[in-house]
Amino acid sequence: MKIPIFKSANKSFCTCLPKYSLNTYIGRCAHDCLYCYATKFPSFTGPVRPRFGLLQDIEKMAQNSREKYPVMVSDCTDPYQPLEREYKITRRCIKILADYRFPLLIVTKSDLVKRDVEIFHLTPTVVAITVTTQRKDLASLIEPNAPDPERRISALQEIASQGIPTVARVDPIIPTINDNEADFEELVSTLAAIGVKQVTISTLKPVRGFFNKLMNVDPELHKKLWKEYSNGSWILGYKYLNEAKRWKILEKLRPIVLKHGLTFASCREGFSDLNTALCDGTEICRGSRKSSI
């Protein structure tokens, strides 16, 4: 019984260094994002469910996991689900992980993450919050039940102000929706001003069923994206934009991030030479361990 190792095939262009992954909830996230990729995994379909068994197992898992790799919480179902206010599964698990000195990588779209700042101070921690856009109209379309962008940006600011390194994931970049340079410039300028250390971007990689769902939600957007992805490729169950299109997006957005003094990374795009930091942000919490793993 150990903390699960994060696994991602090299064919998907993943460049992550070794780390653990812990999902404190399973099922379809209550945020109900239009672009959700987790639905391709059987454990992350259906209603969201707390993993109560972790409360009995997490200490033993920590004891049995010898390498102190960062623990990513979480990679599929958001660890700060609305249910987390009641059940506190995430809070209890990360407290034990922190007690055992595992570095933490928190990945969320929820401002509830602010609640646990005192735990983050117990062990090297990076908090990554997804902010795809500052425009509430776009956010309500693609992330209908997630906290609005203003709340997420406020959470990043509060956490950064308390000395916890923060990363903003502008993920996914959706062609014709949030790839506008002026909007991206405004977003990055805001992120830099509030103390965010890094911006990581990743283009939309639809899973099977995405386009059928999109047709029912927004036929016009379906038409645009179907055209954008028509000459793309299916890789390990994800539809990738054509390589030249991916490159063009990175080429126009990367300089904006660097201009504002932030480190830049792209996730699973195949152009890791453009990155100035590890894509998941764990360079910040790995410290001297980076060169040895």
PDB file of C-alpha atoms in Angstrom:
ATOM      1  CA  MET A   1       0.000   0.000   0.000  1.00  0.00           C
ATOM      2  CA  LYS A   2       1.808   3.080  -1.347  1.00  0.00           C
ATOM      3  CA  ILE A   3       0.962   6.474  -2.784  1.00  0.00           C
ATOM      4  CA  PRO A   4       0.319   5.886  -6.507  1.00  0.00           C
ATOM      5  CA  ILE A   5       2.996   7.026  -8.924  1.00  0.00           C
ATOM      6  CA  PHE A   6       1.786   9.437 -11.582  1.00  0.00           C
ATOM      7  CA  LYS A   7       1.915   7.714 -14.957  1.00  0.00           C
ATOM      8  CA  SER A   8       1.734   9.390 -18.338  1.00  0.00           C
ATOM      9  CA  ALA A   9       2.974   7.823 -21.550  1.00  0.00           C
ATOM     10  CA  ASN A  10       5.928   9.457 -23.300  1.00  0.00           C
ATOM     11  CA  LYS A  11       3.917   9.340 -26.522  1.00  0.00           C
ATOM     12  CA  SER A  12       1.659  12.017 -25.031  1.00  0.00           C
ATOM     13  CA  PHE A  13       4.706  14.357 -24.830  1.00  0.00           C
ATOM     14  CA  CYS A  14       4.664  14.283 -21.013  1.00  0.00           C
ATOM     15  CA  THR A  15       7.925  15.574 -19.525  1.00  0.00           C
ATOM     16  CA  CYS A  16       7.052  15.311 -15.816  1.00  0.00           C
ATOM     17  CA  LEU A  17       9.723  14.149 -13.422  1.00  0.00           C
ATOM     18  CA  PRO A  18       8.736  11.344 -11.021  1.00  0.00           C
ATOM     19  CA  LYS A  19       5.910  12.279  -8.685  1.00  0.00           C
ATOM     20  CA  TYR A  20       2.972  10.727  -6.901  1.00  0.00           C
ATOM     21  CA  SER A  21      -0.670  11.365  -7.683  1.00  0.00           C
ATOM     22  CA  LEU A  22      -3.497  11.243  -5.182  1.00  0.00           C
ATOM     23  CA  ASN A  23      -7.151  11.735  -6.095  1.00  0.00           C
ATOM     24  CA  THR A  24      -9.132  12.382  -2.949  1.00  0.00           C
ATOM     25  CA  TYR A  25     -12.409  12.262  -4.898  1.00  0.00           C
ATOM     26  CA  ILE A  26     -13.477  10.153  -7.857  1.00  0.00           C
ATOM     27  CA  GLY A  27     -16.262  10.532 -10.379  1.00  0.00           C
ATOM     28  CA  ARG A  28     -17.124  13.469 -12.606  1.00  0.00           C
ATOM     29  CA  CYS A  29     -16.021  16.710 -10.984  1.00  0.00           C
ATOM     30  CA  ALA A  30     -18.868  18.962  -9.872  1.00  0.00           C
ATOM     31  CA  HIS A  31     -17.342  21.838 -11.832  1.00  0.00           C
ATOM     32  CA  ASP A  32     -18.676  20.124 -14.983  1.00  0.00           C
ATOM     33  CA  CYS A  33     -16.132  21.701 -17.332  1.00  0.00           C
ATOM     34  CA  LEU A  34     -17.012  21.353 -20.975  1.00  0.00           C
ATOM     35  CA  TYR A  35     -13.495  20.227 -21.858  1.00  0.00           C
ATOM     36  CA  CYS A  36     -13.051  17.649 -19.055  1.00  0.00           C
ATOM     37  CA  TYR A  37     -10.516  14.998 -20.069  1.00  0.00           C
ATOM     38  CA  ALA A  38     -10.999  12.755 -17.025  1.00  0.00           C
ATOM     39  CA  THR A  39     -14.163  11.256 -18.502  1.00  0.00           C
ATOM     40  CA  LYS A  40     -11.966   8.937 -20.575  1.00  0.00           C
ATOM     41  CA  PHE A  41     -11.064   7.097 -17.359  1.00  0.00           C
ATOM     42  CA  PRO A  42     -13.782   4.772 -15.928  1.00  0.00           C
ATOM     43  CA  SER A  43     -13.120   5.783 -12.308  1.00  0.00           C
ATOM     44  CA  PHE A  44     -13.854   9.409 -13.081  1.00  0.00           C
ATOM     45  CA  THR A  45     -17.291   9.109 -14.609  1.00  0.00           C
ATOM     46  CA  GLY A  46     -20.607   9.215 -12.789  1.00  0.00           C
ATOM     47  CA  PRO A  47     -21.371  11.326  -9.703  1.00  0.00           C
ATOM     48  CA  VAL A  48     -18.482  12.707  -7.678  1.00  0.00           C
ATOM     49  CA  ARG A  49     -17.708  10.557  -4.611  1.00  0.00           C
ATOM     50  CA  PRO A  50     -15.422  11.126  -1.599  1.00  0.00           C
ATOM     51  CA  ARG A  51     -12.760   8.461  -1.095  1.00  0.00           C
ATOM     52  CA  PHE A  52     -13.433   7.787   2.563  1.00  0.00           C
ATOM     53  CA  GLY A  53     -11.078   4.803   2.531  1.00  0.00           C
ATOM     54  CA  LEU A  54      -8.120   7.128   2.140  1.00  0.00           C
ATOM     55  CA  LEU A  55      -8.674   8.408   5.656  1.00  0.00           C
ATOM     56  CA  GLN A  56      -7.834   4.957   6.990  1.00  0.00           C
ATOM     57  CA  ASP A  57      -5.061   4.229   4.465  1.00  0.00           C
ATOM     58  CA  ILE A  58      -3.177   7.465   3.863  1.00  0.00           C
ATOM     59  CA  GLU A  59      -0.789   7.189   6.819  1.00  0.00           C
ATOM     60  CA  LYS A  60       0.207   3.658   5.879  1.00  0.00           C
ATOM     61  CA  MET A  61       0.619   4.774   2.258  1.00  0.00           C
ATOM     62  CA  ALA A  62       2.910   7.577   3.398  1.00  0.00           C
ATOM     63  CA  GLN A  63       4.937   5.227   5.581  1.00  0.00           C
ATOM     64  CA  ASN A  64       5.399   2.737   2.744  1.00  0.00           C
ATOM     65  CA  SER A  65       6.377   5.309   0.092  1.00  0.00           C
ATOM     66  CA  ARG A  66      10.093   5.729   0.585  1.00  0.00           C
ATOM     67  CA  GLU A  67      10.946   8.311  -2.079  1.00  0.00           C
ATOM     68  CA  LYS A  68       9.877  11.797  -1.094  1.00  0.00           C
ATOM     69  CA  TYR A  69       8.606  12.761  -4.531  1.00  0.00           C
ATOM     70  CA  PRO A  70       6.064  15.583  -4.718  1.00  0.00           C
ATOM     71  CA  VAL A  71       2.462  14.405  -4.323  1.00  0.00           C
ATOM     72  CA  MET A  72       0.078  15.900  -6.871  1.00  0.00           C
ATOM     73  CA  VAL A  73      -3.393  16.435  -5.415  1.00  0.00           C
ATOM     74  CA  SER A  74      -5.160  15.831  -7.793  1.00  0.00           C
ATOM     75  CA  ASP A  75      -4.775  14.994 -11.479  1.00  0.00           C
ATOM     76  CA  CYS A  76      -8.405  14.136 -12.360  1.00  0.00           C
ATOM     77  CA  THR A  77     -11.218  15.062  -9.966  1.00  0.00           C
ATOM     78  CA  ASP A  78     -10.674  18.425  -8.296  1.00  0.00           C
ATOM     79  CA  PRO A  79      -9.468  17.936  -4.694  1.00  0.00           C
ATOM     80  CA  TYR A  80     -11.431  20.994  -3.555  1.00  0.00           C
ATOM     81  CA  GLN A  81     -14.842  19.848  -4.721  1.00  0.00           C
ATOM     82  CA  PRO A  82     -17.829  21.559  -3.115  1.00  0.00           C
ATOM     83  CA  LEU A  83     -18.149  18.330  -1.089  1.00  0.00           C
ATOM     84  CA  GLU A  84     -14.736  19.035   0.429  1.00  0.00           C
ATOM     85  CA  ARG A  85     -16.267  21.734   2.642  1.00  0.00           C
ATOM     86  CA  GLU A  86     -18.182  19.010   4.447  1.00  0.00           C
ATOM     87  CA  TYR A  87     -15.967  15.936   4.248  1.00  0.00           C
ATOM     88  CA  LYS A  88     -12.450  17.439   4.403  1.00  0.00           C
ATOM     89  CA  ILE A  89     -10.916  14.376   2.724  1.00  0.00           C
ATOM     90  CA  THR A  90      -8.274  16.497   0.997  1.00  0.00           C
ATOM     91  CA  ARG A  91      -7.423  18.459   4.126  1.00  0.00           C
ATOM     92  CA  ARG A  92      -6.942  15.344   6.257  1.00  0.00           C
ATOM     93  CA  CYS A  93      -4.824  13.621   3.615  1.00  0.00           C
ATOM     94  CA  ILE A  94      -2.498  16.530   2.911  1.00  0.00           C
ATOM     95  CA  LYS A  95      -1.977  17.101   6.631  1.00  0.00           C
ATOM     96  CA  ILE A  96      -0.626  13.571   6.989  1.00  0.00           C
ATOM     97  CA  LEU A  97       1.472  13.915   3.847  1.00  0.00           C
ATOM     98  CA  ALA A  98       2.891  17.175   5.192  1.00  0.00           C
ATOM     99  CA  ASP A  99       3.647  15.534   8.543  1.00  0.00           C
ATOM    100  CA  TYR A 100       5.706  12.953   6.626  1.00  0.00           C
ATOM    101  CA  ARG A 101       7.427  15.779   4.735  1.00  0.00           C
ATOM    102  CA  PHE A 102       6.168  14.946   1.270  1.00  0.00           C
ATOM    103  CA  PRO A 103       6.289  18.029  -0.970  1.00  0.00           C
ATOM    104  CA  LEU A 104       2.827  18.946  -2.257  1.00  0.00           C
ATOM    105  CA  LEU A 105       1.572  20.022  -5.664  1.00  0.00           C
ATOM    106  CA  ILE A 106      -2.006  21.219  -5.302  1.00  0.00           C
ATOM    107  CA  VAL A 107      -3.952  21.454  -8.576  1.00  0.00           C
ATOM    108  CA  THR A 108      -7.432  22.956  -8.418  1.00  0.00           C
ATOM    109  CA  LYS A 109      -9.980  25.405  -9.811  1.00  0.00           C
ATOM    110  CA  SER A 110     -11.450  26.218  -6.413  1.00  0.00           C
ATOM    111  CA  ASP A 111     -10.816  29.121  -4.086  1.00  0.00           C
ATOM    112  CA  LEU A 112     -11.559  26.744  -1.191  1.00  0.00           C
ATOM    113  CA  VAL A 113      -7.849  25.915  -1.379  1.00  0.00           C
ATOM    114  CA  LYS A 114      -7.203  29.079   0.699  1.00  0.00           C
ATOM    115  CA  ARG A 115      -8.552  27.251   3.736  1.00  0.00           C
ATOM    116  CA  ASP A 116      -5.472  25.011   3.998  1.00  0.00           C
ATOM    117  CA  VAL A 117      -2.636  27.525   3.765  1.00  0.00           C
ATOM    118  CA  GLU A 118      -1.410  26.681   7.253  1.00  0.00           C
ATOM    119  CA  ILE A 119      -0.848  23.087   6.114  1.00  0.00           C
ATOM    120  CA  PHE A 120       1.082  24.233   3.039  1.00  0.00           C
ATOM    121  CA  HIS A 121       3.548  25.958   5.341  1.00  0.00           C
ATOM    122  CA  LEU A 122       4.451  22.597   6.914  1.00  0.00           C
ATOM    123  CA  THR A 123       6.161  21.201   3.793  1.00  0.00           C
ATOM    124  CA  PRO A 124       7.424  22.554   0.441  1.00  0.00           C
ATOM    125  CA  THR A 125       4.233  23.260  -1.487  1.00  0.00           C
ATOM    126  CA  VAL A 126       3.219  24.689  -4.834  1.00  0.00           C
ATOM    127  CA  VAL A 127      -0.391  25.667  -5.471  1.00  0.00           C
ATOM    128  CA  ALA A 128      -1.516  25.602  -9.113  1.00  0.00           C
ATOM    129  CA  ILE A 129      -4.897  27.112  -9.898  1.00  0.00           C
ATOM    130  CA  THR A 130      -6.432  26.893 -13.346  1.00  0.00           C
ATOM    131  CA  VAL A 131      -7.498  30.255 -14.753  1.00  0.00           C
ATOM    132  CA  THR A 132      -8.452  29.880 -18.399  1.00  0.00           C
ATOM    133  CA  THR A 133      -9.799  33.397 -18.847  1.00  0.00           C
ATOM    134  CA  GLN A 134     -10.782  36.528 -16.953  1.00  0.00           C
ATOM    135  CA  ARG A 135     -13.968  36.835 -18.979  1.00  0.00           C
ATOM    136  CA  LYS A 136     -16.943  35.612 -16.970  1.00  0.00           C
ATOM    137  CA  ASP A 137     -19.001  34.944 -20.094  1.00  0.00           C
ATOM    138  CA  LEU A 138     -16.405  32.525 -21.445  1.00  0.00           C
ATOM    139  CA  ALA A 139     -15.829  30.917 -18.067  1.00  0.00           C
ATOM    140  CA  SER A 140     -19.550  30.301 -17.617  1.00  0.00           C
ATOM    141  CA  LEU A 141     -19.640  28.547 -20.973  1.00  0.00           C
ATOM    142  CA  ILE A 142     -16.631  26.264 -20.576  1.00  0.00           C
ATOM    143  CA  GLU A 143     -16.523  25.898 -16.746  1.00  0.00           C
ATOM    144  CA  PRO A 144     -20.170  26.392 -15.753  1.00  0.00           C
ATOM    145  CA  ASN A 145     -19.995  25.303 -12.107  1.00  0.00           C
ATOM    146  CA  ALA A 146     -16.449  26.298 -11.188  1.00  0.00           C
ATOM    147  CA  PRO A 147     -15.752  29.375  -9.049  1.00  0.00           C
ATOM    148  CA  ASP A 148     -15.628  32.420 -11.308  1.00  0.00           C
ATOM    149  CA  PRO A 149     -12.230  33.713 -12.506  1.00  0.00           C
ATOM    150  CA  GLU A 150     -12.222  36.615 -10.063  1.00  0.00           C
ATOM    151  CA  ARG A 151     -12.439  34.241  -7.090  1.00  0.00           C
ATOM    152  CA  ARG A 152      -9.636  32.061  -8.445  1.00  0.00           C
ATOM    153  CA  ILE A 153      -7.365  35.037  -9.061  1.00  0.00           C
ATOM    154  CA  SER A 154      -8.144  36.331  -5.585  1.00  0.00           C
ATOM    155  CA  ALA A 155      -7.185  32.921  -4.161  1.00  0.00           C
ATOM    156  CA  LEU A 156      -3.875  32.987  -6.031  1.00  0.00           C
ATOM    157  CA  GLN A 157      -3.185  36.449  -4.641  1.00  0.00           C
ATOM    158  CA  GLU A 158      -3.999  35.519  -1.060  1.00  0.00           C
ATOM    159  CA  ILE A 159      -1.924  32.330  -1.162  1.00  0.00           C
ATOM    160  CA  ALA A 160       1.030  34.065  -2.818  1.00  0.00           C
ATOM    161  CA  SER A 161       0.867  36.880  -0.250  1.00  0.00           C
ATOM    162  CA  GLN A 162       1.372  34.289   2.475  1.00  0.00           C
ATOM    163  CA  GLY A 163       4.598  33.028   0.944  1.00  0.00           C
ATOM    164  CA  ILE A 164       3.319  29.925  -0.859  1.00  0.00           C
ATOM    165  CA  PRO A 165       4.600  29.670  -4.470  1.00  0.00           C
ATOM    166  CA  THR A 166       1.771  29.766  -6.991  1.00  0.00           C
ATOM    167  CA  VAL A 167       1.344  28.665 -10.597  1.00  0.00           C
ATOM    168  CA  ALA A 168      -1.464  29.671 -12.922  1.00  0.00           C
ATOM    169  CA  ARG A 169      -2.524  27.028 -15.411  1.00  0.00           C
ATOM    170  CA  VAL A 170      -4.088  28.620 -18.484  1.00  0.00           C
ATOM    171  CA  ASP A 171      -5.335  25.220 -19.478  1.00  0.00           C
ATOM    172  CA  PRO A 172      -6.802  24.576 -21.893  1.00  0.00           C
ATOM    173  CA  ILE A 173      -6.082  27.130 -24.549  1.00  0.00           C
ATOM    174  CA  ILE A 174      -9.092  26.735 -26.843  1.00  0.00           C
ATOM    175  CA  PRO A 175      -8.607  28.049 -30.383  1.00  0.00           C
ATOM    176  CA  THR A 176     -10.953  30.952 -31.209  1.00  0.00           C
ATOM    177  CA  ILE A 177     -12.069  31.118 -27.542  1.00  0.00           C
ATOM    178  CA  ASN A 178      -9.213  32.121 -25.220  1.00  0.00           C
ATOM    179  CA  ASP A 179      -6.159  32.299 -27.485  1.00  0.00           C
ATOM    180  CA  ASN A 180      -6.571  36.012 -28.175  1.00  0.00           C
ATOM    181  CA  GLU A 181      -3.278  37.788 -27.496  1.00  0.00           C
ATOM    182  CA  ALA A 182      -4.838  40.904 -25.997  1.00  0.00           C
ATOM    183  CA  ASP A 183      -6.945  38.911 -23.524  1.00  0.00           C
ATOM    184  CA  PHE A 184      -3.956  36.710 -22.665  1.00  0.00           C
ATOM    185  CA  GLU A 185      -1.779  39.783 -22.127  1.00  0.00           C
ATOM    186  CA  GLU A 186      -4.347  41.208 -19.715  1.00  0.00           C
ATOM    187  CA  LEU A 187      -4.560  37.924 -17.823  1.00  0.00           C
ATOM    188  CA  VAL A 188      -0.790  37.459 -17.519  1.00  0.00           C
ATOM    189  CA  SER A 189      -0.350  41.078 -16.444  1.00  0.00           C
ATOM    190  CA  THR A 190      -2.865  40.477 -13.643  1.00  0.00           C
ATOM    191  CA  LEU A 191      -1.177  37.232 -12.610  1.00  0.00           C
ATOM    192  CA  ALA A 192       2.251  38.846 -12.479  1.00  0.00           C
ATOM    193  CA  ALA A 193       0.924  41.733 -10.388  1.00  0.00           C
ATOM    194  CA  ILE A 194      -0.491  39.412  -7.713  1.00  0.00           C
ATOM    195  CA  GLY A 195       2.711  37.396  -7.267  1.00  0.00           C
ATOM    196  CA  VAL A 196       2.203  34.296  -9.418  1.00  0.00           C
ATOM    197  CA  LYS A 197       5.557  32.655 -10.229  1.00  0.00           C
ATOM    198  CA  GLN A 198       4.756  30.648 -13.345  1.00  0.00           C
ATOM    199  CA  VAL A 199       2.241  30.301 -16.162  1.00  0.00           C
ATOM    200  CA  THR A 200       1.698  26.900 -17.731  1.00  0.00           C
ATOM    201  CA  ILE A 201      -0.398  26.598 -20.865  1.00  0.00           C
ATOM    202  CA  SER A 202      -1.819  23.613 -22.687  1.00  0.00           C
ATOM    203  CA  THR A 203      -3.964  23.473 -25.798  1.00  0.00           C
ATOM    204  CA  LEU A 204      -7.356  21.787 -25.687  1.00  0.00           C
ATOM    205  CA  LYS A 205      -7.030  18.041 -26.264  1.00  0.00           C
ATOM    206  CA  PRO A 206     -10.585  16.741 -26.619  1.00  0.00           C
ATOM    207  CA  VAL A 207     -11.473  13.190 -25.632  1.00  0.00           C
ATOM    208  CA  ARG A 208     -13.968  11.081 -27.523  1.00  0.00           C
ATOM    209  CA  GLY A 209     -17.491  12.385 -27.081  1.00  0.00           C
ATOM    210  CA  PHE A 210     -16.399  15.998 -26.671  1.00  0.00           C
ATOM    211  CA  PHE A 211     -17.581  17.169 -30.062  1.00  0.00           C
ATOM    212  CA  ASN A 212     -20.970  15.481 -29.707  1.00  0.00           C
ATOM    213  CA  LYS A 213     -21.476  17.231 -26.371  1.00  0.00           C
ATOM    214  CA  LEU A 214     -20.306  20.537 -27.802  1.00  0.00           C
ATOM    215  CA  MET A 215     -22.824  20.291 -30.625  1.00  0.00           C
ATOM    216  CA  ASN A 216     -25.638  20.307 -28.058  1.00  0.00           C
ATOM    217  CA  VAL A 217     -24.124  23.149 -26.029  1.00  0.00           C
ATOM    218  CA  ASP A 218     -22.989  25.540 -28.756  1.00  0.00           C
ATOM    219  CA  PRO A 219     -23.396  24.502 -32.420  1.00  0.00           C
ATOM    220  CA  GLU A 220     -21.477  27.527 -33.698  1.00  0.00           C
ATOM    221  CA  LEU A 221     -18.476  26.819 -31.471  1.00  0.00           C
ATOM    222  CA  HIS A 222     -18.691  23.159 -32.500  1.00  0.00           C
ATOM    223  CA  LYS A 223     -18.375  24.218 -36.124  1.00  0.00           C
ATOM    224  CA  LYS A 224     -15.319  26.375 -35.414  1.00  0.00           C
ATOM    225  CA  LEU A 225     -13.482  23.787 -33.340  1.00  0.00           C
ATOM    226  CA  TRP A 226     -14.333  20.905 -35.657  1.00  0.00           C
ATOM    227  CA  LYS A 227     -12.604  22.861 -38.419  1.00  0.00           C
ATOM    228  CA  GLU A 228      -9.610  23.711 -36.203  1.00  0.00           C
ATOM    229  CA  TYR A 229      -9.063  20.069 -35.266  1.00  0.00           C
ATOM    230  CA  SER A 230      -9.885  18.557 -38.666  1.00  0.00           C
ATOM    231  CA  ASN A 231      -6.224  18.016 -39.565  1.00  0.00           C
ATOM    232  CA  GLY A 232      -5.150  17.073 -36.030  1.00  0.00           C
ATOM    233  CA  SER A 233      -4.200  13.633 -34.717  1.00  0.00           C
ATOM    234  CA  TRP A 234      -5.561  11.215 -32.141  1.00  0.00           C
ATOM    235  CA  ILE A 235      -2.829  10.364 -29.638  1.00  0.00           C
ATOM    236  CA  LEU A 236      -3.601   7.989 -26.772  1.00  0.00           C
ATOM    237  CA  GLY A 237      -7.280   8.918 -26.718  1.00  0.00           C
ATOM    238  CA  TYR A 238      -6.808  12.691 -27.113  1.00  0.00           C
ATOM    239  CA  LYS A 239      -7.342  14.775 -30.247  1.00  0.00           C
ATOM    240  CA  TYR A 240      -4.328  17.043 -30.697  1.00  0.00           C
ATOM    241  CA  LEU A 241      -4.250  20.163 -32.808  1.00  0.00           C
ATOM    242  CA  ASN A 242      -2.030  19.946 -35.834  1.00  0.00           C
ATOM    243  CA  GLU A 243       1.614  20.390 -34.772  1.00  0.00           C
ATOM    244  CA  ALA A 244       2.029  23.634 -36.712  1.00  0.00           C
ATOM    245  CA  LYS A 245      -1.053  25.108 -35.021  1.00  0.00           C
ATOM    246  CA  ARG A 246       0.224  24.133 -31.579  1.00  0.00           C
ATOM    247  CA  TRP A 247       3.564  25.726 -32.330  1.00  0.00           C
ATOM    248  CA  LYS A 248       1.907  28.926 -33.533  1.00  0.00           C
ATOM    249  CA  ILE A 249      -0.061  29.257 -30.289  1.00  0.00           C
ATOM    250  CA  LEU A 250       3.021  28.745 -28.119  1.00  0.00           C
ATOM    251  CA  GLU A 251       5.067  31.090 -30.272  1.00  0.00           C
ATOM    252  CA  LYS A 252       2.640  33.967 -29.787  1.00  0.00           C
ATOM    253  CA  LEU A 253       1.807  33.426 -26.076  1.00  0.00           C
ATOM    254  CA  ARG A 254       5.209  32.483 -24.634  1.00  0.00           C
ATOM    255  CA  PRO A 255       6.804  35.941 -25.111  1.00  0.00           C
ATOM    256  CA  ILE A 256       3.942  37.552 -23.216  1.00  0.00           C
ATOM    257  CA  VAL A 257       4.654  35.400 -20.163  1.00  0.00           C
ATOM    258  CA  LEU A 258       8.394  36.043 -20.290  1.00  0.00           C
ATOM    259  CA  LYS A 259       7.870  39.783 -20.790  1.00  0.00           C
ATOM    260  CA  HIS A 260       6.107  39.922 -17.434  1.00  0.00           C
ATOM    261  CA  GLY A 261       8.993  38.162 -15.684  1.00  0.00           C
ATOM    262  CA  LEU A 262       7.249  34.824 -15.095  1.00  0.00           C
ATOM    263  CA  THR A 263       8.570  31.393 -15.933  1.00  0.00           C
ATOM    264  CA  PHE A 264       6.818  29.645 -18.807  1.00  0.00           C
ATOM    265  CA  ALA A 265       5.918  26.062 -19.553  1.00  0.00           C
ATOM    266  CA  SER A 266       3.634  24.176 -21.882  1.00  0.00           C
ATOM    267  CA  CYS A 267       2.110  20.822 -20.998  1.00  0.00           C
ATOM    268  CA  ARG A 268       2.127  17.874 -23.413  1.00  0.00           C
ATOM    269  CA  GLU A 269       2.705  19.922 -26.549  1.00  0.00           C
ATOM    270  CA  GLY A 270       5.939  18.382 -27.833  1.00  0.00           C
ATOM    271  CA  PHE A 271       7.966  21.595 -27.586  1.00  0.00           C
ATOM    272  CA  SER A 272       9.605  21.242 -24.188  1.00  0.00           C
ATOM    273  CA  ASP A 273      12.649  23.209 -25.365  1.00  0.00           C
ATOM    274  CA  LEU A 274      10.480  26.314 -25.095  1.00  0.00           C
ATOM    275  CA  ASN A 275       9.906  25.733 -21.372  1.00  0.00           C
ATOM    276  CA  THR A 276      11.826  27.749 -18.818  1.00  0.00           C
ATOM    277  CA  ALA A 277      10.603  25.592 -15.909  1.00  0.00           C
ATOM    278  CA  LEU A 278       9.029  22.202 -15.231  1.00  0.00           C
ATOM    279  CA  CYS A 279       5.520  22.206 -16.643  1.00  0.00           C
ATOM    280  CA  ASP A 280       3.803  21.144 -13.408  1.00  0.00           C
ATOM    281  CA  GLY A 281       5.554  23.752 -11.274  1.00  0.00           C
ATOM    282  CA  THR A 282       7.258  21.221  -9.010  1.00  0.00           C
ATOM    283  CA  GLU A 283      10.678  22.706  -9.687  1.00  0.00           C
ATOM    284  CA  ILE A 284       9.753  25.118  -6.914  1.00  0.00           C
ATOM    285  CA  CYS A 285       9.079  22.430  -4.307  1.00  0.00           C
ATOM    286  CA  ARG A 286      11.656  19.848  -5.396  1.00  0.00           C
ATOM    287  CA  GLY A 287      14.555  22.131  -4.499  1.00  0.00           C
ATOM    288  CA  SER A 288      17.889  20.340  -4.414  1.00  0.00           C
ATOM    289  CA  ARG A 289      16.168  17.036  -5.182  1.00  0.00           C
ATOM    290  CA  LYS A 290      15.540  18.060  -8.798  1.00  0.00           C
ATOM    291  CA  SER A 291      18.968  16.963 -10.037  1.00  0.00           C
ATOM    292  CA  SER A 292      18.868  13.640  -8.236  1.00  0.00           C
ATOM    293  CA  ILE A 293      15.594  12.176  -9.511  1.00  0.00           C
TER     294      ILE A 293
END
